[in-house]
Amino acid sequence: KVCRGCGCRREEHSLCPELQEDQKLGRLLSGSRCSWLTTRPRGAGGPRLYKRNRMIVTNPIVSRKDPTFSTLTYDSVLTALCPQATQYMELIPKELQPVAGTAGAWQRRQQLVRQLPLHDQDPAQCRGLADGELQLMEDFIRRYKAEALGVGEVALPGQAGAAKEEGKPQDKSDAATEPPEPTNGALEPAAGHYRCQGCQQLLPGDCPAVHAERAGHQRLWHPACFVCCRCAQPLVDLIYFWKGGAAWCGRHYCESLRPRCAGCDELIFSEDYLQVEGTAWHKKHFACVECETLLSGQPFVLDQGNLLCTSCSKGRSL
């Protein structure tokens, strides 16, 4: 999952086309309570697609006699966004706003690859899964879709839930079994006061906030505060995994439950693997990063997370 030429990660300079991104997110959200954010492609069948929306904001600029227009195109705006979508975008740090053609749009695409690895949701993208491991991974995916996966909703404080009702009504059997929403330290909503779960500052009632259904709609975040509890990176397209009272990105949620191979970046579903200084490897990937010599049972050097045989280690030090 790294470039053989320079050793950097795939998302640094090799991103898939937008259609493949929408197919990937469509696959992730299908079969979950967020499936209403997917749609069937036009024509005959095929996998479901992520319901990506673009937002174009046009502002007139009066200059002497002839007015001109300033146009901003946002690459991706969730269906779940409230009417205050423009205000929501302005609350995100400017360098992270997904405006088409900017570094913010590029970083969003990088985060899609980093936070939501395709090989964490599609066994066909993993190399060499044994039959037993294949079943374990399929069960793992079904479980996190049912128990953890969610997509944040943007709405004014106290007004969450409308977007989902417009997209697809919630299944009544699910609603009947869900526990009451906890306040989790939030101030009484009747008084019109809400507190951000990230920075603990008060949220104005007229500013859009992020709600996470699995957390209970009394928990709210500033748009810039809805981040992964492990890496502190903004959750791309508000896709989160809820565990232990906190929101996680997909990568770190999966790593909290299964070891990840440092060689191939895939989750490990075999009990037979190697672990050195808190880092895991498939046995077949426990090899020198330079010459690819297998190092199981051989002397090696761990250099900034990279495995090196003694010969290659000496060569680097020269």
PDB file of C-alpha atoms in Angstrom:
ATOM      1  CA  LYS A   1       0.000   0.000   0.000  1.00  0.00           C
ATOM      2  CA  VAL A   2       3.028   2.283  -0.430  1.00  0.00           C
ATOM      3  CA  CYS A   3       4.782   3.627  -3.510  1.00  0.00           C
ATOM      4  CA  ARG A   4       7.741   1.429  -4.470  1.00  0.00           C
ATOM      5  CA  GLY A   5       9.542   4.433  -5.913  1.00  0.00           C
ATOM      6  CA  CYS A   6       9.519   6.827  -2.972  1.00  0.00           C
ATOM      7  CA  GLY A   7       7.953   4.804  -0.153  1.00  0.00           C
ATOM      8  CA  CYS A   8       5.182   7.321   0.575  1.00  0.00           C
ATOM      9  CA  ARG A   9       1.579   6.383   1.215  1.00  0.00           C
ATOM     10  CA  ARG A  10      -0.851   5.920  -1.656  1.00  0.00           C
ATOM     11  CA  GLU A  11      -2.892   9.016  -0.825  1.00  0.00           C
ATOM     12  CA  GLU A  12       0.164  11.248  -1.213  1.00  0.00           C
ATOM     13  CA  HIS A  13       0.086  11.126  -5.015  1.00  0.00           C
ATOM     14  CA  SER A  14      -2.283   8.419  -6.241  1.00  0.00           C
ATOM     15  CA  LEU A  15      -6.004   9.071  -5.750  1.00  0.00           C
ATOM     16  CA  CYS A  16      -8.834   7.220  -7.477  1.00  0.00           C
ATOM     17  CA  PRO A  17     -11.429   8.962  -9.697  1.00  0.00           C
ATOM     18  CA  GLU A  18     -14.503  10.491  -8.063  1.00  0.00           C
ATOM     19  CA  LEU A  19     -16.792   7.711  -9.317  1.00  0.00           C
ATOM     20  CA  GLN A  20     -14.668   5.124  -7.504  1.00  0.00           C
ATOM     21  CA  GLU A  21     -14.786   7.265  -4.358  1.00  0.00           C
ATOM     22  CA  ASP A  22     -18.587   7.338  -4.553  1.00  0.00           C
ATOM     23  CA  GLN A  23     -18.692   3.574  -5.112  1.00  0.00           C
ATOM     24  CA  LYS A  24     -16.447   3.025  -2.111  1.00  0.00           C
ATOM     25  CA  LEU A  25     -18.553   5.196   0.210  1.00  0.00           C
ATOM     26  CA  GLY A  26     -21.734   3.698  -1.234  1.00  0.00           C
ATOM     27  CA  ARG A  27     -20.447   0.247  -0.312  1.00  0.00           C
ATOM     28  CA  LEU A  28     -19.478   1.391   3.175  1.00  0.00           C
ATOM     29  CA  LEU A  29     -22.852   2.969   3.948  1.00  0.00           C
ATOM     30  CA  SER A  30     -25.001   0.280   2.291  1.00  0.00           C
ATOM     31  CA  GLY A  31     -26.498  -2.125   4.786  1.00  0.00           C
ATOM     32  CA  SER A  32     -26.160   0.375   7.630  1.00  0.00           C
ATOM     33  CA  ARG A  33     -28.563   2.868   9.166  1.00  0.00           C
ATOM     34  CA  CYS A  34     -26.920   5.437   6.858  1.00  0.00           C
ATOM     35  CA  SER A  35     -27.913   3.634   3.639  1.00  0.00           C
ATOM     36  CA  TRP A  36     -30.349   6.469   2.875  1.00  0.00           C
ATOM     37  CA  LEU A  37     -27.260   8.503   1.919  1.00  0.00           C
ATOM     38  CA  THR A  38     -26.701   6.162  -1.041  1.00  0.00           C
ATOM     39  CA  THR A  39     -28.504   5.850  -4.348  1.00  0.00           C
ATOM     40  CA  ARG A  40     -28.704   3.355  -7.193  1.00  0.00           C
ATOM     41  CA  PRO A  41     -26.749   4.297 -10.341  1.00  0.00           C
ATOM     42  CA  ARG A  42     -28.650   5.172 -13.469  1.00  0.00           C
ATOM     43  CA  GLY A  43     -29.373   2.355 -15.852  1.00  0.00           C
ATOM     44  CA  ALA A  44     -29.154  -1.366 -15.068  1.00  0.00           C
ATOM     45  CA  GLY A  45     -27.736  -2.456 -11.669  1.00  0.00           C
ATOM     46  CA  GLY A  46     -24.371  -1.995 -10.141  1.00  0.00           C
ATOM     47  CA  PRO A  47     -23.241  -1.106  -6.639  1.00  0.00           C
ATOM     48  CA  ARG A  48     -24.954   1.700  -4.777  1.00  0.00           C
ATOM     49  CA  LEU A  49     -23.326   5.134  -4.963  1.00  0.00           C
ATOM     50  CA  TYR A  50     -22.691   7.744  -2.313  1.00  0.00           C
ATOM     51  CA  LYS A  51     -25.209  10.561  -2.664  1.00  0.00           C
ATOM     52  CA  ARG A  52     -22.592  13.273  -3.153  1.00  0.00           C
ATOM     53  CA  ASN A  53     -23.936  16.789  -3.579  1.00  0.00           C
ATOM     54  CA  ARG A  54     -22.084  19.825  -4.808  1.00  0.00           C
ATOM     55  CA  MET A  55     -22.878  23.321  -3.646  1.00  0.00           C
ATOM     56  CA  ILE A  56     -22.269  26.366  -5.814  1.00  0.00           C
ATOM     57  CA  VAL A  57     -22.311  29.725  -4.063  1.00  0.00           C
ATOM     58  CA  THR A  58     -22.507  32.787  -6.285  1.00  0.00           C
ATOM     59  CA  ASN A  59     -22.050  36.244  -4.777  1.00  0.00           C
ATOM     60  CA  PRO A  60     -22.465  39.452  -6.790  1.00  0.00           C
ATOM     61  CA  ILE A  61     -19.592  41.928  -6.706  1.00  0.00           C
ATOM     62  CA  VAL A  62     -20.664  45.449  -7.639  1.00  0.00           C
ATOM     63  CA  SER A  63     -17.860  47.155  -9.480  1.00  0.00           C
ATOM     64  CA  ARG A  64     -18.733  50.514 -11.051  1.00  0.00           C
ATOM     65  CA  LYS A  65     -21.502  50.013 -13.603  1.00  0.00           C
ATOM     66  CA  ASP A  66     -21.055  46.332 -14.438  1.00  0.00           C
ATOM     67  CA  PRO A  67     -21.605  43.767 -11.649  1.00  0.00           C
ATOM     68  CA  THR A  68     -19.406  40.680 -11.624  1.00  0.00           C
ATOM     69  CA  PHE A  69     -19.889  37.433  -9.717  1.00  0.00           C
ATOM     70  CA  SER A  70     -17.695  35.439  -7.371  1.00  0.00           C
ATOM     71  CA  THR A  71     -18.450  31.705  -7.536  1.00  0.00           C
ATOM     72  CA  LEU A  72     -17.359  29.011  -5.091  1.00  0.00           C
ATOM     73  CA  THR A  73     -17.970  25.327  -5.792  1.00  0.00           C
ATOM     74  CA  TYR A  74     -17.778  22.917  -2.865  1.00  0.00           C
ATOM     75  CA  ASP A  75     -16.788  19.427  -4.004  1.00  0.00           C
ATOM     76  CA  SER A  76     -18.934  17.583  -1.513  1.00  0.00           C
ATOM     77  CA  VAL A  77     -21.841  18.678   0.657  1.00  0.00           C
ATOM     78  CA  LEU A  78     -23.803  16.055   2.549  1.00  0.00           C
ATOM     79  CA  THR A  79     -27.499  15.634   1.892  1.00  0.00           C
ATOM     80  CA  ALA A  80     -27.852  15.973   5.667  1.00  0.00           C
ATOM     81  CA  LEU A  81     -26.762  19.613   5.653  1.00  0.00           C
ATOM     82  CA  CYS A  82     -29.259  22.129   6.951  1.00  0.00           C
ATOM     83  CA  PRO A  83     -30.307  25.333   5.118  1.00  0.00           C
ATOM     84  CA  GLN A  84     -27.364  27.034   6.826  1.00  0.00           C
ATOM     85  CA  ALA A  85     -24.939  25.061   4.623  1.00  0.00           C
ATOM     86  CA  THR A  86     -22.920  28.122   3.623  1.00  0.00           C
ATOM     87  CA  GLN A  87     -22.596  29.200   7.234  1.00  0.00           C
ATOM     88  CA  TYR A  88     -21.497  25.673   8.161  1.00  0.00           C
ATOM     89  CA  MET A  89     -18.752  25.712   5.526  1.00  0.00           C
ATOM     90  CA  GLU A  90     -17.491  29.051   6.801  1.00  0.00           C
ATOM     91  CA  LEU A  91     -17.119  27.563  10.299  1.00  0.00           C
ATOM     92  CA  ILE A  92     -14.600  25.020   8.962  1.00  0.00           C
ATOM     93  CA  PRO A  93     -10.978  26.263   8.866  1.00  0.00           C
ATOM     94  CA  LYS A  94     -10.437  27.865   5.481  1.00  0.00           C
ATOM     95  CA  GLU A  95      -7.573  25.537   4.551  1.00  0.00           C
ATOM     96  CA  LEU A  96      -9.888  22.534   5.035  1.00  0.00           C
ATOM     97  CA  GLN A  97     -12.910  23.816   3.142  1.00  0.00           C
ATOM     98  CA  PRO A  98     -13.512  21.461   0.153  1.00  0.00           C
ATOM     99  CA  VAL A  99     -13.631  24.205  -2.470  1.00  0.00           C
ATOM    100  CA  ALA A 100     -13.043  22.725  -5.930  1.00  0.00           C
ATOM    101  CA  GLY A 101      -9.497  23.141  -7.164  1.00  0.00           C
ATOM    102  CA  THR A 102      -8.020  24.070  -3.774  1.00  0.00           C
ATOM    103  CA  ALA A 103      -5.785  22.324  -1.261  1.00  0.00           C
ATOM    104  CA  GLY A 104      -8.844  21.795   0.944  1.00  0.00           C
ATOM    105  CA  ALA A 105     -10.559  19.690  -1.735  1.00  0.00           C
ATOM    106  CA  TRP A 106      -7.364  17.686  -2.284  1.00  0.00           C
ATOM    107  CA  GLN A 107      -6.979  17.095   1.440  1.00  0.00           C
ATOM    108  CA  ARG A 108     -10.580  15.865   1.674  1.00  0.00           C
ATOM    109  CA  ARG A 109      -9.811  13.235  -0.966  1.00  0.00           C
ATOM    110  CA  GLN A 110      -6.627  12.241   0.856  1.00  0.00           C
ATOM    111  CA  GLN A 111      -8.567  11.848   4.098  1.00  0.00           C
ATOM    112  CA  LEU A 112     -11.103   9.600   2.362  1.00  0.00           C
ATOM    113  CA  VAL A 113      -8.249   7.224   1.560  1.00  0.00           C
ATOM    114  CA  ARG A 114      -6.518   7.556   4.914  1.00  0.00           C
ATOM    115  CA  GLN A 115      -9.491   7.451   7.282  1.00  0.00           C
ATOM    116  CA  LEU A 116     -11.615   4.961   5.343  1.00  0.00           C
ATOM    117  CA  PRO A 117      -9.265   2.396   3.734  1.00  0.00           C
ATOM    118  CA  LEU A 118     -11.022   0.364   1.060  1.00  0.00           C
ATOM    119  CA  HIS A 119      -9.331  -2.795   2.359  1.00  0.00           C
ATOM    120  CA  ASP A 120     -11.080  -2.302   5.725  1.00  0.00           C
ATOM    121  CA  GLN A 121     -14.518  -2.678   4.130  1.00  0.00           C
ATOM    122  CA  ASP A 122     -14.010  -4.957   1.125  1.00  0.00           C
ATOM    123  CA  PRO A 123     -12.420  -8.401   1.626  1.00  0.00           C
ATOM    124  CA  ALA A 124     -11.792  -8.573  -2.130  1.00  0.00           C
ATOM    125  CA  GLN A 125      -9.184  -5.813  -1.684  1.00  0.00           C
ATOM    126  CA  CYS A 126      -7.196  -7.905   0.813  1.00  0.00           C
ATOM    127  CA  ARG A 127      -4.464 -10.264  -0.331  1.00  0.00           C
ATOM    128  CA  GLY A 128      -4.431 -13.862   0.751  1.00  0.00           C
ATOM    129  CA  LEU A 129      -7.240 -14.073   3.301  1.00  0.00           C
ATOM    130  CA  ALA A 130      -7.751 -17.703   4.324  1.00  0.00           C
ATOM    131  CA  ASP A 131     -11.309 -19.059   4.287  1.00  0.00           C
ATOM    132  CA  GLY A 132     -11.677 -18.731   8.046  1.00  0.00           C
ATOM    133  CA  GLU A 133     -10.224 -15.229   7.997  1.00  0.00           C
ATOM    134  CA  LEU A 134     -12.588 -14.204   5.186  1.00  0.00           C
ATOM    135  CA  GLN A 135     -15.588 -15.142   7.316  1.00  0.00           C
ATOM    136  CA  LEU A 136     -14.145 -13.304  10.318  1.00  0.00           C
ATOM    137  CA  MET A 137     -13.679 -10.153   8.244  1.00  0.00           C
ATOM    138  CA  GLU A 138     -17.184 -10.305   6.797  1.00  0.00           C
ATOM    139  CA  ASP A 139     -18.611 -10.668  10.318  1.00  0.00           C
ATOM    140  CA  PHE A 140     -16.405  -7.778  11.483  1.00  0.00           C
ATOM    141  CA  ILE A 141     -17.751  -5.508   8.732  1.00  0.00           C
ATOM    142  CA  ARG A 142     -21.383  -6.428   9.435  1.00  0.00           C
ATOM    143  CA  ARG A 143     -20.858  -5.778  13.127  1.00  0.00           C
ATOM    144  CA  TYR A 144     -19.331  -2.315  12.764  1.00  0.00           C
ATOM    145  CA  LYS A 145     -22.050  -1.278  10.321  1.00  0.00           C
ATOM    146  CA  ALA A 146     -24.697  -2.334  12.816  1.00  0.00           C
ATOM    147  CA  GLU A 147     -23.028  -1.121  16.007  1.00  0.00           C
ATOM    148  CA  ALA A 148     -20.681   1.788  15.257  1.00  0.00           C
ATOM    149  CA  LEU A 149     -20.944   3.405  11.809  1.00  0.00           C
ATOM    150  CA  GLY A 150     -22.696   6.749  11.545  1.00  0.00           C
ATOM    151  CA  VAL A 151     -22.748  10.000   9.575  1.00  0.00           C
ATOM    152  CA  GLY A 152     -23.010  13.287  11.394  1.00  0.00           C
ATOM    153  CA  GLU A 153     -25.889  15.609  10.658  1.00  0.00           C
ATOM    154  CA  VAL A 154     -25.602  19.373  10.462  1.00  0.00           C
ATOM    155  CA  ALA A 155     -28.515  21.266  11.960  1.00  0.00           C
ATOM    156  CA  LEU A 156     -29.231  24.080  14.356  1.00  0.00           C
ATOM    157  CA  PRO A 157     -29.015  23.001  18.001  1.00  0.00           C
ATOM    158  CA  GLY A 158     -32.138  21.081  18.958  1.00  0.00           C
ATOM    159  CA  GLN A 159     -33.288  20.563  15.358  1.00  0.00           C
ATOM    160  CA  ALA A 160     -31.494  17.355  14.355  1.00  0.00           C
ATOM    161  CA  GLY A 161     -33.317  14.463  12.683  1.00  0.00           C
ATOM    162  CA  ALA A 162     -35.182  16.282   9.925  1.00  0.00           C
ATOM    163  CA  ALA A 163     -32.693  15.416   7.171  1.00  0.00           C
ATOM    164  CA  LYS A 164     -32.985  11.697   7.807  1.00  0.00           C
ATOM    165  CA  GLU A 165     -36.761  11.860   7.783  1.00  0.00           C
ATOM    166  CA  GLU A 166     -36.602  13.581   4.394  1.00  0.00           C
ATOM    167  CA  GLY A 167     -34.224  10.944   3.020  1.00  0.00           C
ATOM    168  CA  LYS A 168     -35.644   7.705   4.366  1.00  0.00           C
ATOM    169  CA  PRO A 169     -37.863   7.156   7.397  1.00  0.00           C
ATOM    170  CA  GLN A 170     -36.217   5.375  10.287  1.00  0.00           C
ATOM    171  CA  ASP A 171     -37.234   1.760  10.734  1.00  0.00           C
ATOM    172  CA  LYS A 172     -39.856   1.627  13.497  1.00  0.00           C
ATOM    173  CA  SER A 173     -38.431  -1.548  14.983  1.00  0.00           C
ATOM    174  CA  ASP A 174     -35.068   0.181  15.441  1.00  0.00           C
ATOM    175  CA  ALA A 175     -36.693   3.256  16.954  1.00  0.00           C
ATOM    176  CA  ALA A 176     -38.638   1.135  19.424  1.00  0.00           C
ATOM    177  CA  THR A 177     -35.510  -0.527  20.779  1.00  0.00           C
ATOM    178  CA  GLU A 178     -33.249   2.525  20.961  1.00  0.00           C
ATOM    179  CA  PRO A 179     -32.627   3.847  24.486  1.00  0.00           C
ATOM    180  CA  PRO A 180     -33.528   7.452  25.335  1.00  0.00           C
ATOM    181  CA  GLU A 181     -30.962   9.989  24.230  1.00  0.00           C
ATOM    182  CA  PRO A 182     -28.532  10.815  27.041  1.00  0.00           C
ATOM    183  CA  THR A 183     -27.761  14.397  27.914  1.00  0.00           C
ATOM    184  CA  ASN A 184     -24.122  13.485  28.656  1.00  0.00           C
ATOM    185  CA  GLY A 185     -23.364  16.676  30.463  1.00  0.00           C
ATOM    186  CA  ALA A 186     -25.130  19.000  28.018  1.00  0.00           C
ATOM    187  CA  LEU A 187     -27.080  21.864  29.519  1.00  0.00           C
ATOM    188  CA  GLU A 188     -30.848  21.671  29.471  1.00  0.00           C
ATOM    189  CA  PRO A 189     -31.958  22.204  25.860  1.00  0.00           C
ATOM    190  CA  ALA A 190     -35.178  23.824  27.060  1.00  0.00           C
ATOM    191  CA  ALA A 191     -33.116  26.773  28.215  1.00  0.00           C
ATOM    192  CA  GLY A 192     -31.614  27.116  24.729  1.00  0.00           C
ATOM    193  CA  HIS A 193     -28.055  26.376  25.884  1.00  0.00           C
ATOM    194  CA  TYR A 194     -25.838  23.735  24.316  1.00  0.00           C
ATOM    195  CA  ARG A 195     -22.208  22.899  24.904  1.00  0.00           C
ATOM    196  CA  CYS A 196     -19.699  21.577  22.352  1.00  0.00           C
ATOM    197  CA  GLN A 197     -18.474  18.108  23.285  1.00  0.00           C
ATOM    198  CA  GLY A 198     -15.069  18.939  21.839  1.00  0.00           C
ATOM    199  CA  CYS A 199     -14.051  22.290  23.306  1.00  0.00           C
ATOM    200  CA  GLN A 200     -16.796  22.498  25.979  1.00  0.00           C
ATOM    201  CA  GLN A 201     -17.703  26.009  24.844  1.00  0.00           C
ATOM    202  CA  LEU A 202     -21.306  27.153  24.512  1.00  0.00           C
ATOM    203  CA  LEU A 203     -22.948  26.735  21.099  1.00  0.00           C
ATOM    204  CA  PRO A 204     -25.090  29.648  19.898  1.00  0.00           C
ATOM    205  CA  GLY A 205     -28.632  28.589  19.003  1.00  0.00           C
ATOM    206  CA  ASP A 206     -28.408  30.271  15.582  1.00  0.00           C
ATOM    207  CA  CYS A 207     -25.195  28.529  14.455  1.00  0.00           C
ATOM    208  CA  PRO A 208     -25.185  25.110  12.731  1.00  0.00           C
ATOM    209  CA  ALA A 209     -23.665  22.290  14.755  1.00  0.00           C
ATOM    210  CA  VAL A 210     -22.803  18.647  14.126  1.00  0.00           C
ATOM    211  CA  HIS A 211     -25.066  16.000  15.690  1.00  0.00           C
ATOM    212  CA  ALA A 212     -24.114  12.311  15.913  1.00  0.00           C
ATOM    213  CA  GLU A 213     -27.149  10.042  16.107  1.00  0.00           C
ATOM    214  CA  ARG A 214     -25.288   7.255  17.904  1.00  0.00           C
ATOM    215  CA  ALA A 215     -24.192   9.725  20.579  1.00  0.00           C
ATOM    216  CA  GLY A 216     -27.718  11.016  21.141  1.00  0.00           C
ATOM    217  CA  HIS A 217     -28.855  14.296  19.649  1.00  0.00           C
ATOM    218  CA  GLN A 218     -28.155  16.187  22.874  1.00  0.00           C
ATOM    219  CA  ARG A 219     -24.433  15.873  22.129  1.00  0.00           C
ATOM    220  CA  LEU A 220     -23.278  18.583  19.728  1.00  0.00           C
ATOM    221  CA  TRP A 221     -19.978  19.700  18.213  1.00  0.00           C
ATOM    222  CA  HIS A 222     -18.696  22.821  16.521  1.00  0.00           C
ATOM    223  CA  PRO A 223     -17.995  21.871  12.876  1.00  0.00           C
ATOM    224  CA  ALA A 224     -14.245  22.240  13.498  1.00  0.00           C
ATOM    225  CA  CYS A 225     -14.411  20.150  16.703  1.00  0.00           C
ATOM    226  CA  PHE A 226     -15.924  16.982  15.185  1.00  0.00           C
ATOM    227  CA  VAL A 227     -12.654  15.051  15.000  1.00  0.00           C
ATOM    228  CA  CYS A 228     -11.336  11.536  15.583  1.00  0.00           C
ATOM    229  CA  CYS A 229     -10.562  10.950  19.264  1.00  0.00           C
ATOM    230  CA  ARG A 230      -7.327   9.147  18.328  1.00  0.00           C
ATOM    231  CA  CYS A 231      -5.695  11.224  15.580  1.00  0.00           C
ATOM    232  CA  ALA A 232      -7.603  14.506  16.147  1.00  0.00           C
ATOM    233  CA  GLN A 233      -8.175  14.844  12.381  1.00  0.00           C
ATOM    234  CA  PRO A 234     -11.534  16.244  11.184  1.00  0.00           C
ATOM    235  CA  LEU A 235     -13.847  13.361  10.303  1.00  0.00           C
ATOM    236  CA  VAL A 236     -14.098  13.363   6.522  1.00  0.00           C
ATOM    237  CA  ASP A 237     -17.657  13.973   5.297  1.00  0.00           C
ATOM    238  CA  LEU A 238     -18.722  13.588   8.970  1.00  0.00           C
ATOM    239  CA  ILE A 239     -18.384   9.775   8.738  1.00  0.00           C
ATOM    240  CA  TYR A 240     -17.651   8.461  12.215  1.00  0.00           C
ATOM    241  CA  PHE A 241     -17.508   5.247  14.231  1.00  0.00           C
ATOM    242  CA  TRP A 242     -18.883   5.486  17.756  1.00  0.00           C
ATOM    243  CA  LYS A 243     -17.123   3.591  20.553  1.00  0.00           C
ATOM    244  CA  GLY A 244     -16.526   4.194  24.228  1.00  0.00           C
ATOM    245  CA  GLY A 245     -18.416   7.474  24.248  1.00  0.00           C
ATOM    246  CA  ALA A 246     -16.279   9.012  21.495  1.00  0.00           C
ATOM    247  CA  ALA A 247     -16.164   9.404  17.711  1.00  0.00           C
ATOM    248  CA  TRP A 248     -13.389   7.632  15.790  1.00  0.00           C
ATOM    249  CA  CYS A 249     -12.309   7.701  12.162  1.00  0.00           C
ATOM    250  CA  GLY A 250     -12.682   4.366  10.388  1.00  0.00           C
ATOM    251  CA  ARG A 251      -8.963   3.579  10.404  1.00  0.00           C
ATOM    252  CA  HIS A 252      -8.444   4.006  14.127  1.00  0.00           C
ATOM    253  CA  TYR A 253     -11.752   2.416  15.095  1.00  0.00           C
ATOM    254  CA  CYS A 254     -10.777  -0.761  13.243  1.00  0.00           C
ATOM    255  CA  GLU A 255      -7.274  -0.673  14.727  1.00  0.00           C
ATOM    256  CA  SER A 256      -8.791  -0.459  18.214  1.00  0.00           C
ATOM    257  CA  LEU A 257     -10.371  -3.883  17.629  1.00  0.00           C
ATOM    258  CA  ARG A 258      -7.917  -5.706  15.323  1.00  0.00           C
ATOM    259  CA  PRO A 259      -4.143  -5.367  14.787  1.00  0.00           C
ATOM    260  CA  ARG A 260      -3.054  -3.785  11.502  1.00  0.00           C
ATOM    261  CA  CYS A 261      -0.104  -5.131   9.524  1.00  0.00           C
ATOM    262  CA  ALA A 262       2.639  -2.516   9.173  1.00  0.00           C
ATOM    263  CA  GLY A 263       3.679  -4.140   5.907  1.00  0.00           C
ATOM    264  CA  CYS A 264       0.435  -4.249   3.896  1.00  0.00           C
ATOM    265  CA  ASP A 265      -1.764  -1.900   5.980  1.00  0.00           C
ATOM    266  CA  GLU A 266      -4.502  -4.551   6.173  1.00  0.00           C
ATOM    267  CA  LEU A 267      -6.255  -5.710   9.316  1.00  0.00           C
ATOM    268  CA  ILE A 268      -5.029  -9.021  10.675  1.00  0.00           C
ATOM    269  CA  PHE A 269      -7.668 -11.701  11.236  1.00  0.00           C
ATOM    270  CA  SER A 270      -5.240 -14.547  11.893  1.00  0.00           C
ATOM    271  CA  GLU A 271      -4.055 -15.278  15.419  1.00  0.00           C
ATOM    272  CA  ASP A 272      -0.656 -16.220  13.997  1.00  0.00           C
ATOM    273  CA  TYR A 273       1.202 -12.937  13.478  1.00  0.00           C
ATOM    274  CA  LEU A 274       4.286 -11.134  14.771  1.00  0.00           C
ATOM    275  CA  GLN A 275       4.374  -8.095  17.020  1.00  0.00           C
ATOM    276  CA  VAL A 276       7.436  -5.979  17.837  1.00  0.00           C
ATOM    277  CA  GLU A 277       7.337  -2.856  19.999  1.00  0.00           C
ATOM    278  CA  GLY A 278       3.590  -2.510  19.629  1.00  0.00           C
ATOM    279  CA  THR A 279       3.622  -2.898  15.830  1.00  0.00           C
ATOM    280  CA  ALA A 280       2.091  -5.952  14.122  1.00  0.00           C
ATOM    281  CA  TRP A 281       3.019  -7.799  10.925  1.00  0.00           C
ATOM    282  CA  HIS A 282       1.686 -10.729   8.980  1.00  0.00           C
ATOM    283  CA  LYS A 283       4.476 -13.309   9.105  1.00  0.00           C
ATOM    284  CA  LYS A 284       4.825 -13.153   5.316  1.00  0.00           C
ATOM    285  CA  HIS A 285       5.267  -9.362   5.509  1.00  0.00           C
ATOM    286  CA  PHE A 286       7.849  -9.353   8.302  1.00  0.00           C
ATOM    287  CA  ALA A 287      10.584  -8.467   5.830  1.00  0.00           C
ATOM    288  CA  CYS A 288      13.286  -5.901   5.159  1.00  0.00           C
ATOM    289  CA  VAL A 289      11.777  -2.796   3.587  1.00  0.00           C
ATOM    290  CA  GLU A 290      14.828  -2.438   1.321  1.00  0.00           C
ATOM    291  CA  CYS A 291      15.653  -5.929  -0.004  1.00  0.00           C
ATOM    292  CA  GLU A 292      12.433  -7.725   1.067  1.00  0.00           C
ATOM    293  CA  THR A 293      14.324 -10.539   2.790  1.00  0.00           C
ATOM    294  CA  LEU A 294      12.083 -12.336   5.289  1.00  0.00           C
ATOM    295  CA  LEU A 295      13.287 -11.577   8.805  1.00  0.00           C
ATOM    296  CA  SER A 296      11.370 -14.088  10.918  1.00  0.00           C
ATOM    297  CA  GLY A 297      14.013 -15.684  13.135  1.00  0.00           C
ATOM    298  CA  GLN A 298      16.711 -13.361  11.708  1.00  0.00           C
ATOM    299  CA  PRO A 299      18.429 -10.342  13.282  1.00  0.00           C
ATOM    300  CA  PHE A 300      16.848  -7.048  12.232  1.00  0.00           C
ATOM    301  CA  VAL A 301      16.785  -3.338  13.003  1.00  0.00           C
ATOM    302  CA  LEU A 302      13.620  -1.296  13.506  1.00  0.00           C
ATOM    303  CA  ASP A 303      14.312   2.160  12.046  1.00  0.00           C
ATOM    304  CA  GLN A 304      11.450   4.642  12.504  1.00  0.00           C
ATOM    305  CA  GLY A 305       8.913   1.860  12.119  1.00  0.00           C
ATOM    306  CA  ASN A 306      10.685   0.295   9.131  1.00  0.00           C
ATOM    307  CA  LEU A 307      12.179  -3.174   9.280  1.00  0.00           C
ATOM    308  CA  LEU A 308      15.727  -3.524   7.985  1.00  0.00           C
ATOM    309  CA  CYS A 309      18.038  -6.503   7.770  1.00  0.00           C
ATOM    310  CA  THR A 310      21.473  -5.930   9.253  1.00  0.00           C
ATOM    311  CA  SER A 311      23.090  -5.510   5.814  1.00  0.00           C
ATOM    312  CA  CYS A 312      20.649  -2.832   4.642  1.00  0.00           C
ATOM    313  CA  SER A 313      20.844  -1.125   8.021  1.00  0.00           C
ATOM    314  CA  LYS A 314      24.615  -0.827   7.684  1.00  0.00           C
ATOM    315  CA  GLY A 315      24.212   0.473   4.149  1.00  0.00           C
ATOM    316  CA  ARG A 316      21.907   3.256   5.368  1.00  0.00           C
ATOM    317  CA  SER A 317      24.365   4.320   8.032  1.00  0.00           C
ATOM    318  CA  LEU A 318      27.209   4.752   5.548  1.00  0.00           C
TER     319      LEU A 318
END
